[in-house]
Amino acid sequence: MSDGLDAARALLPGVDLRAVEQLRGGERSSVTRVHATWPGYEPTAVIVKQFWQAGEGWAREAAALSVLASGEASGLVVAGDSPPVVVTEDLGRGPSLADALLGDDPAAAGAAVRDWAQALARLHSAGRDRRARFRAALDERQGEMPIDECCVGVELDDAARLLDARCAALGVSIPTHALDELRSLGERLGDGPGASLSPVDTCPDNNVRVDDRVVLIDFEGAQWRHVAWDVAYLFVPWPTCWCSWRIPDGVASEAFAAYRDAAIGAFPEVAEESFACDVEAATVGWALTSTTWFLDNALGSDPVLNPDKPTPTRRAMILHRLGVAARTTELPALAELAANLADELQRRWGDVPLELAQAFAGAT
């Protein structure tokens, strides 16, 4: 029976590869911890990520890791496209931020959130001057289908279209200019000033603690975009993750301050009030965009996001995010739309609060 390492072996001739454990498996890829022995050396651990088909996920991850150094992300060992595979250094079995949030120590969880924010700042700082290299790396891997280094405008256009359709079906009024406000974030928070290389899916489980710091992993969605989109994960919170429990406001604020302190050398603008406004705008953008992803299931049976872990319901996530967006003064038409949609959904579902992450369950 094949152990799934043939593609990695073809890229590493003479290296003995032995699977240790499968870390993840899914529709797009599988991730395996592997013992690798180079001739004349002691065994070391690597991570083999096998993609089921070549495409944007493989190209973006291989390109991003090729322009980042070990310590900024998991160091790239080798990558190939036929079949598509990425081999990286193994960062070890350290816990993730998700582990801390699902633990029982609020102080440790708060520290983990701050460490995550500092890791994000380090990555943004390292990537800020590497757009040309990232573009060149994508060009080398994109094949016949061009891959944009920034997808923000397209993603917001899709979200606006879906919001228009969903609100029409629900009988929810869309204020004048609301969808224009959403689309306008593509220019405000796109690939211009304030942008850097982003992993995109900076979920609480897409990181590993290595000694005294956190390192981000999973660059399948990597693109070049404004850093506010990643920082806003603190306030949505965690828009693309199953582990989307609420965190105390004070914890989010402290982590935001830690990000600013760590990023200010490369991004002096993060100290300005305008950056806080950009993060608020990104938070609203995430709130409305993620609603379009989850609304159909939430209107149905609302199946669990992760059957193996405790997760909030989509209904709780949506109502919380719309509530956050409704309170903004940064994008007034979108705030009104969020309030209108929240009212209709609460009428259908009742009050479905988003609970604090388990580690903060006793916080007030």
Short mmCIF file of C-alpha atoms in Angstrom, two decimals:
data_model
loop_
_atom_site.label_atom_id
_atom_site.label_comp_id
_atom_site.label_asym_id
_atom_site.label_seq_id
_atom_site.Cartn_x
_atom_site.Cartn_y
_atom_site.Cartn_z
CA MET A 1 0.00 0.00 0.00
CA SER A 2 1.33 3.43 -0.92
CA ASP A 3 2.20 5.75 1.95
CA GLY A 4 1.55 8.85 -0.18
CA LEU A 5 5.17 9.97 -0.19
CA ASP A 6 6.14 9.05 -3.76
CA ALA A 7 5.98 12.66 -4.96
CA ALA A 8 8.25 13.81 -2.13
CA ARG A 9 10.67 10.94 -2.81
CA ALA A 10 10.93 11.97 -6.45
CA LEU A 11 11.99 15.45 -5.33
CA LEU A 12 14.42 14.14 -2.70
CA PRO A 13 16.37 11.30 -4.36
CA GLY A 14 18.48 9.35 -1.94
CA VAL A 15 16.57 10.58 1.10
CA ASP A 16 14.80 7.92 3.15
CA LEU A 17 11.27 9.10 3.96
CA ARG A 18 9.08 7.34 6.48
CA ALA A 19 5.60 8.52 7.45
CA VAL A 20 5.10 9.11 11.17
CA GLU A 21 1.56 10.44 11.39
CA GLN A 22 -1.07 12.13 9.31
CA LEU A 23 -1.75 15.57 10.75
CA ARG A 24 -4.56 16.70 8.51
CA GLY A 25 -6.58 15.42 5.60
CA GLY A 26 -9.26 17.06 3.54
CA GLU A 27 -10.77 17.68 0.15
CA ARG A 28 -7.79 19.76 -1.05
CA SER A 29 -4.73 18.19 0.54
CA SER A 30 -3.22 15.92 3.16
CA VAL A 31 -0.48 16.82 5.65
CA THR A 32 1.90 14.18 7.01
CA ARG A 33 4.75 14.30 9.51
CA VAL A 34 7.66 12.36 8.06
CA HIS A 35 11.08 11.20 9.29
CA ALA A 36 13.65 12.11 6.63
CA THR A 37 17.17 10.70 6.60
CA TRP A 38 19.73 12.26 4.28
CA PRO A 39 22.76 10.05 3.57
CA GLY A 40 25.33 10.54 6.30
CA TYR A 41 23.01 12.48 8.60
CA GLU A 42 20.77 11.71 11.55
CA PRO A 43 17.02 11.52 10.86
CA THR A 44 15.12 14.79 10.98
CA ALA A 45 11.42 15.59 10.75
CA VAL A 46 9.75 17.27 7.79
CA ILE A 47 6.16 18.00 6.84
CA VAL A 48 4.86 16.73 3.51
CA LYS A 49 1.78 18.47 2.16
CA GLN A 50 0.30 16.63 -0.81
CA PHE A 51 -2.26 18.52 -2.88
CA TRP A 52 -4.85 16.52 -4.75
CA GLN A 53 -4.52 18.71 -7.82
CA ALA A 54 -2.24 21.47 -9.01
CA GLY A 55 -3.90 24.86 -8.77
CA GLU A 56 -3.99 28.08 -6.83
CA GLY A 57 -3.59 26.49 -3.41
CA TRP A 58 -0.35 24.73 -4.29
CA ALA A 59 0.99 27.67 -6.32
CA ARG A 60 0.26 30.23 -3.61
CA GLU A 61 1.74 28.15 -0.80
CA ALA A 62 4.88 27.17 -2.72
CA ALA A 63 5.39 30.75 -3.93
CA ALA A 64 4.91 32.35 -0.51
CA LEU A 65 7.20 29.92 1.30
CA SER A 66 9.86 30.34 -1.39
CA VAL A 67 10.23 34.06 -0.53
CA LEU A 68 10.10 33.63 3.26
CA ALA A 69 12.93 32.45 5.46
CA SER A 70 12.88 29.79 8.14
CA GLY A 71 11.54 31.42 11.29
CA GLU A 72 9.30 33.78 9.31
CA ALA A 73 7.29 30.71 8.30
CA SER A 74 8.00 26.98 8.15
CA GLY A 75 11.14 26.76 6.02
CA LEU A 76 10.65 25.38 2.51
CA VAL A 77 12.66 22.21 1.80
CA VAL A 78 11.40 21.51 -1.72
CA ALA A 79 8.24 21.79 -3.82
CA GLY A 80 7.08 20.19 -7.04
CA ASP A 81 4.03 20.46 -9.25
CA SER A 82 3.64 17.02 -10.82
CA PRO A 83 2.07 15.83 -8.60
CA PRO A 84 1.76 18.98 -6.50
CA VAL A 85 3.57 18.70 -3.17
CA VAL A 86 5.26 21.01 -0.69
CA VAL A 87 7.86 19.76 1.80
CA THR A 88 8.76 22.02 4.73
CA GLU A 89 10.69 21.83 7.95
CA ASP A 90 8.76 20.40 10.89
CA LEU A 91 8.15 23.05 13.52
CA GLY A 92 7.38 20.41 16.12
CA ARG A 93 4.41 19.44 18.22
CA GLY A 94 3.98 22.73 20.02
CA PRO A 95 0.46 23.88 20.81
CA SER A 96 -1.49 26.31 18.66
CA LEU A 97 -3.56 29.34 19.65
CA ALA A 98 -6.65 27.18 19.19
CA ASP A 99 -5.34 24.80 21.86
CA ALA A 100 -4.97 27.73 24.27
CA LEU A 101 -8.46 29.05 23.51
CA LEU A 102 -9.94 25.61 24.19
CA GLY A 103 -7.95 25.20 27.40
CA ASP A 104 -8.82 26.27 30.94
CA ASP A 105 -6.22 28.97 31.65
CA PRO A 106 -7.37 32.50 30.77
CA ALA A 107 -3.94 34.02 31.40
CA ALA A 108 -2.26 31.53 29.09
CA ALA A 109 -4.93 32.07 26.44
CA GLY A 110 -4.52 35.84 26.63
CA ALA A 111 -0.76 35.48 26.27
CA ALA A 112 -1.26 33.15 23.30
CA VAL A 113 -3.45 35.73 21.55
CA ARG A 114 -0.74 38.37 22.06
CA ASP A 115 1.92 35.98 20.79
CA TRP A 116 -0.20 35.31 17.70
CA ALA A 117 -0.47 39.06 17.05
CA GLN A 118 3.30 39.45 17.37
CA ALA A 119 3.85 36.54 14.96
CA LEU A 120 1.55 38.27 12.50
CA ALA A 121 3.52 41.51 12.87
CA ARG A 122 6.81 39.69 12.25
CA LEU A 123 5.45 38.07 9.12
CA HIS A 124 4.04 41.33 7.77
CA SER A 125 7.30 43.11 8.51
CA ALA A 126 9.35 40.41 6.79
CA GLY A 127 7.10 40.34 3.75
CA ARG A 128 6.63 44.04 3.14
CA ASP A 129 9.48 44.39 0.61
CA ARG A 130 8.89 41.07 -1.18
CA ARG A 131 6.01 41.80 -3.54
CA ALA A 132 8.14 41.55 -6.67
CA ARG A 133 9.64 38.26 -5.50
CA PHE A 134 6.20 36.87 -4.64
CA ARG A 135 4.87 37.90 -8.06
CA ALA A 136 7.82 36.25 -9.78
CA ALA A 137 7.35 33.10 -7.71
CA LEU A 138 3.68 32.96 -8.68
CA ASP A 139 4.57 33.45 -12.34
CA GLU A 140 6.89 30.44 -12.15
CA ARG A 141 4.11 28.24 -10.78
CA GLN A 142 0.82 29.50 -12.20
CA GLY A 143 0.73 27.46 -15.41
CA GLU A 144 -1.74 28.51 -18.07
CA MET A 145 -4.16 30.18 -15.64
CA PRO A 146 -2.85 33.53 -14.33
CA ILE A 147 -2.98 33.93 -10.55
CA ASP A 148 -3.48 37.42 -9.12
CA GLU A 149 -1.29 38.31 -6.18
CA CYS A 150 -4.20 40.35 -4.72
CA CYS A 151 -7.79 39.06 -4.80
CA VAL A 152 -9.45 41.54 -2.44
CA GLY A 153 -11.46 43.40 -5.08
CA VAL A 154 -12.82 40.21 -6.64
CA GLU A 155 -13.72 38.74 -3.26
CA LEU A 156 -15.59 41.89 -2.21
CA ASP A 157 -17.47 42.03 -5.52
CA ASP A 158 -18.57 38.43 -4.96
CA ALA A 159 -19.66 39.24 -1.41
CA ALA A 160 -21.65 42.26 -2.55
CA ARG A 161 -23.43 40.20 -5.21
CA LEU A 162 -24.30 37.46 -2.73
CA LEU A 163 -25.48 39.94 -0.10
CA ASP A 164 -27.74 41.56 -2.65
CA ALA A 165 -29.30 38.21 -3.53
CA ARG A 166 -29.62 36.95 0.06
CA CYS A 167 -31.16 40.17 1.34
CA ALA A 168 -33.66 40.20 -1.52
CA ALA A 169 -34.69 36.63 -0.67
CA LEU A 170 -35.09 37.53 3.01
CA GLY A 171 -36.92 40.79 2.36
CA VAL A 172 -34.14 42.82 3.99
CA SER A 173 -33.76 46.42 2.85
CA ILE A 174 -30.31 47.39 1.56
CA PRO A 175 -29.51 51.05 2.26
CA THR A 176 -28.33 53.22 -0.60
CA HIS A 177 -24.57 52.97 -1.12
CA ALA A 178 -24.13 50.04 1.32
CA LEU A 179 -22.84 47.63 -1.32
CA ASP A 180 -20.72 50.41 -2.80
CA GLU A 181 -19.13 50.86 0.64
CA LEU A 182 -18.31 47.17 0.71
CA ARG A 183 -16.79 47.19 -2.78
CA SER A 184 -14.81 50.34 -2.00
CA LEU A 185 -12.75 48.39 0.55
CA GLY A 186 -11.04 46.75 -2.41
CA GLU A 187 -9.26 50.02 -3.17
CA ARG A 188 -8.88 51.21 0.40
CA LEU A 189 -7.54 47.90 1.75
CA GLY A 190 -6.16 46.27 -1.37
CA ASP A 191 -2.60 46.05 -2.62
CA GLY A 192 -1.55 49.65 -2.07
CA PRO A 193 0.22 51.29 0.88
CA GLY A 194 -0.10 49.24 4.05
CA ALA A 195 -0.03 45.91 2.20
CA SER A 196 2.27 42.95 2.71
CA LEU A 197 2.40 39.23 2.12
CA SER A 198 -0.46 37.56 4.01
CA PRO A 199 -1.15 33.85 4.68
CA VAL A 200 -4.83 34.93 4.43
CA ASP A 201 -6.18 32.07 6.57
CA THR A 202 -4.61 33.12 9.88
CA CYS A 203 -6.88 30.95 12.01
CA PRO A 204 -6.09 30.05 15.63
CA ASP A 205 -5.13 26.52 14.52
CA ASN A 206 -2.85 27.63 11.68
CA ASN A 207 0.16 28.30 13.87
CA VAL A 208 2.62 26.44 16.07
CA ARG A 209 4.44 27.56 19.19
CA VAL A 210 8.17 27.08 18.77
CA ASP A 211 10.04 27.76 22.03
CA ASP A 212 9.09 31.31 23.05
CA ARG A 213 7.38 32.42 19.85
CA VAL A 214 4.55 31.53 17.49
CA VAL A 215 5.07 30.76 13.80
CA LEU A 216 2.22 30.94 11.28
CA ILE A 217 1.54 28.00 8.95
CA ASP A 218 -0.79 27.23 6.01
CA PHE A 219 -0.20 29.57 3.07
CA GLU A 220 -2.63 27.99 0.58
CA GLY A 221 -4.46 31.29 0.24
CA ALA A 222 -1.39 33.55 0.36
CA GLN A 223 -1.76 36.91 -1.34
CA TRP A 224 -0.60 40.48 -1.23
CA ARG A 225 -3.11 42.67 0.64
CA HIS A 226 -3.49 45.30 3.34
CA VAL A 227 -2.38 44.04 6.74
CA ALA A 228 -5.61 45.30 8.36
CA TRP A 229 -7.44 42.24 7.02
CA ASP A 230 -5.29 39.95 9.18
CA VAL A 231 -5.27 42.19 12.27
CA ALA A 232 -9.08 42.39 12.13
CA TYR A 233 -9.19 38.67 12.96
CA LEU A 234 -8.95 39.81 16.58
CA PHE A 235 -12.21 41.73 16.45
CA VAL A 236 -14.51 39.70 14.19
CA PRO A 237 -13.16 37.30 15.62
CA TRP A 238 -11.44 34.64 13.51
CA PRO A 239 -13.70 34.95 10.46
CA THR A 240 -12.45 31.94 8.47
CA CYS A 241 -12.08 29.46 11.34
CA TRP A 242 -14.18 26.83 13.07
CA CYS A 243 -12.69 28.09 16.37
CA SER A 244 -14.56 31.40 16.14
CA TRP A 245 -15.39 31.81 19.80
CA ARG A 246 -15.54 35.32 21.20
CA ILE A 247 -12.55 36.69 23.15
CA PRO A 248 -12.78 39.41 25.81
CA ASP A 249 -12.48 42.95 24.50
CA GLY A 250 -9.49 43.61 26.74
CA VAL A 251 -7.62 40.60 25.33
CA ALA A 252 -8.24 41.76 21.76
CA SER A 253 -7.14 45.32 22.58
CA GLU A 254 -3.94 44.13 24.26
CA ALA A 255 -3.11 41.93 21.29
CA PHE A 256 -3.76 44.84 18.91
CA ALA A 257 -1.32 46.95 20.93
CA ALA A 258 1.23 44.12 20.80
CA TYR A 259 0.86 43.96 17.02
CA ARG A 260 1.45 47.69 16.72
CA ASP A 261 4.53 47.56 18.93
CA ALA A 262 6.01 44.70 16.91
CA ALA A 263 5.15 46.08 13.46
CA ILE A 264 5.96 49.76 13.89
CA GLY A 265 9.57 49.41 12.70
CA ALA A 266 8.45 48.23 9.25
CA PHE A 267 5.03 49.92 9.26
CA PRO A 268 5.25 53.32 11.00
CA GLU A 269 1.66 53.99 9.94
CA VAL A 270 0.31 51.38 12.39
CA ALA A 271 0.77 53.95 15.17
CA GLU A 272 -1.69 56.35 13.48
CA GLU A 273 -5.38 56.55 14.27
CA SER A 274 -6.06 55.96 10.57
CA PHE A 275 -4.75 52.40 10.98
CA ALA A 276 -7.28 51.69 13.74
CA CYS A 277 -9.95 52.99 11.34
CA ASP A 278 -8.68 50.64 8.64
CA VAL A 279 -8.86 47.69 11.04
CA GLU A 280 -12.42 48.67 11.96
CA ALA A 281 -13.31 48.84 8.26
CA ALA A 282 -11.75 45.42 7.67
CA THR A 283 -13.71 44.03 10.63
CA VAL A 284 -16.94 45.23 9.03
CA GLY A 285 -15.85 43.83 5.68
CA TRP A 286 -15.19 40.43 7.25
CA ALA A 287 -18.51 40.51 9.11
CA LEU A 288 -20.54 40.98 5.93
CA THR A 289 -18.38 38.78 3.72
CA SER A 290 -18.33 35.82 6.12
CA THR A 291 -22.09 36.13 6.53
CA THR A 292 -22.46 35.30 2.83
CA TRP A 293 -20.39 32.13 3.34
CA PHE A 294 -22.41 30.78 6.26
CA LEU A 295 -25.92 32.11 5.78
CA ASP A 296 -27.38 29.31 3.65
CA ASN A 297 -26.37 26.62 6.17
CA ALA A 298 -27.47 28.81 9.08
CA LEU A 299 -30.91 29.21 7.50
CA GLY A 300 -31.06 25.42 7.17
CA SER A 301 -30.14 22.87 9.82
CA ASP A 302 -26.96 24.74 10.86
CA PRO A 303 -24.67 21.67 10.94
CA VAL A 304 -21.58 21.88 13.13
CA LEU A 305 -18.46 23.39 11.58
CA ASN A 306 -16.04 20.84 13.06
CA PRO A 307 -17.47 17.55 14.33
CA ASP A 308 -14.26 16.78 16.23
CA LYS A 309 -14.00 20.02 18.23
CA PRO A 310 -16.35 22.26 20.22
CA THR A 311 -17.46 25.00 17.84
CA PRO A 312 -19.96 27.85 17.91
CA THR A 313 -22.95 27.66 15.60
CA ARG A 314 -23.05 29.61 12.39
CA ARG A 315 -26.11 31.44 13.68
CA ALA A 316 -24.23 32.66 16.74
CA MET A 317 -21.25 33.71 14.61
CA ILE A 318 -23.40 35.59 12.10
CA LEU A 319 -25.48 37.46 14.68
CA HIS A 320 -22.38 38.45 16.65
CA ARG A 321 -20.57 39.72 13.57
CA LEU A 322 -23.55 41.64 12.29
CA GLY A 323 -23.88 43.20 15.74
CA VAL A 324 -20.24 44.32 15.62
CA ALA A 325 -20.71 45.76 12.13
CA ALA A 326 -23.93 47.53 13.11
CA ARG A 327 -22.06 49.54 15.75
CA THR A 328 -19.42 50.95 13.41
CA THR A 329 -19.24 54.63 12.48
CA GLU A 330 -16.58 53.93 9.84
CA LEU A 331 -18.98 52.60 7.19
CA PRO A 332 -22.44 53.95 8.05
CA ALA A 333 -24.42 52.41 5.18
CA LEU A 334 -22.95 48.97 5.88
CA ALA A 335 -23.71 49.45 9.57
CA GLU A 336 -27.36 50.07 8.70
CA LEU A 337 -27.42 47.02 6.42
CA ALA A 338 -25.90 44.86 9.15
CA ALA A 339 -28.54 46.06 11.62
CA ASN A 340 -31.36 45.37 9.14
CA LEU A 341 -30.10 41.87 8.39
CA ALA A 342 -29.47 41.09 12.06
CA ASP A 343 -33.02 42.14 12.96
CA GLU A 344 -34.51 39.78 10.38
CA LEU A 345 -32.30 36.86 11.33
CA GLN A 346 -32.92 37.35 15.05
CA ARG A 347 -36.66 37.37 14.31
CA ARG A 348 -36.23 33.95 12.69
CA TRP A 349 -33.71 32.42 15.12
CA GLY A 350 -34.26 34.24 18.37
CA ASP A 351 -31.35 35.34 20.53
CA VAL A 352 -28.30 33.18 19.78
CA PRO A 353 -25.31 34.65 21.64
CA LEU A 354 -21.71 33.89 20.70
CA GLU A 355 -20.07 32.47 23.81
CA LEU A 356 -16.55 33.24 24.98
CA ALA A 357 -13.82 30.75 24.13
CA GLN A 358 -13.59 28.02 26.75
CA ALA A 359 -10.45 29.46 28.36
CA PHE A 360 -12.31 32.73 29.04
CA ALA A 361 -15.62 31.17 30.03
CA GLY A 362 -15.39 32.59 33.54
CA ALA A 363 -14.53 36.12 32.40
CA THR A 364 -17.03 38.90 32.82
#
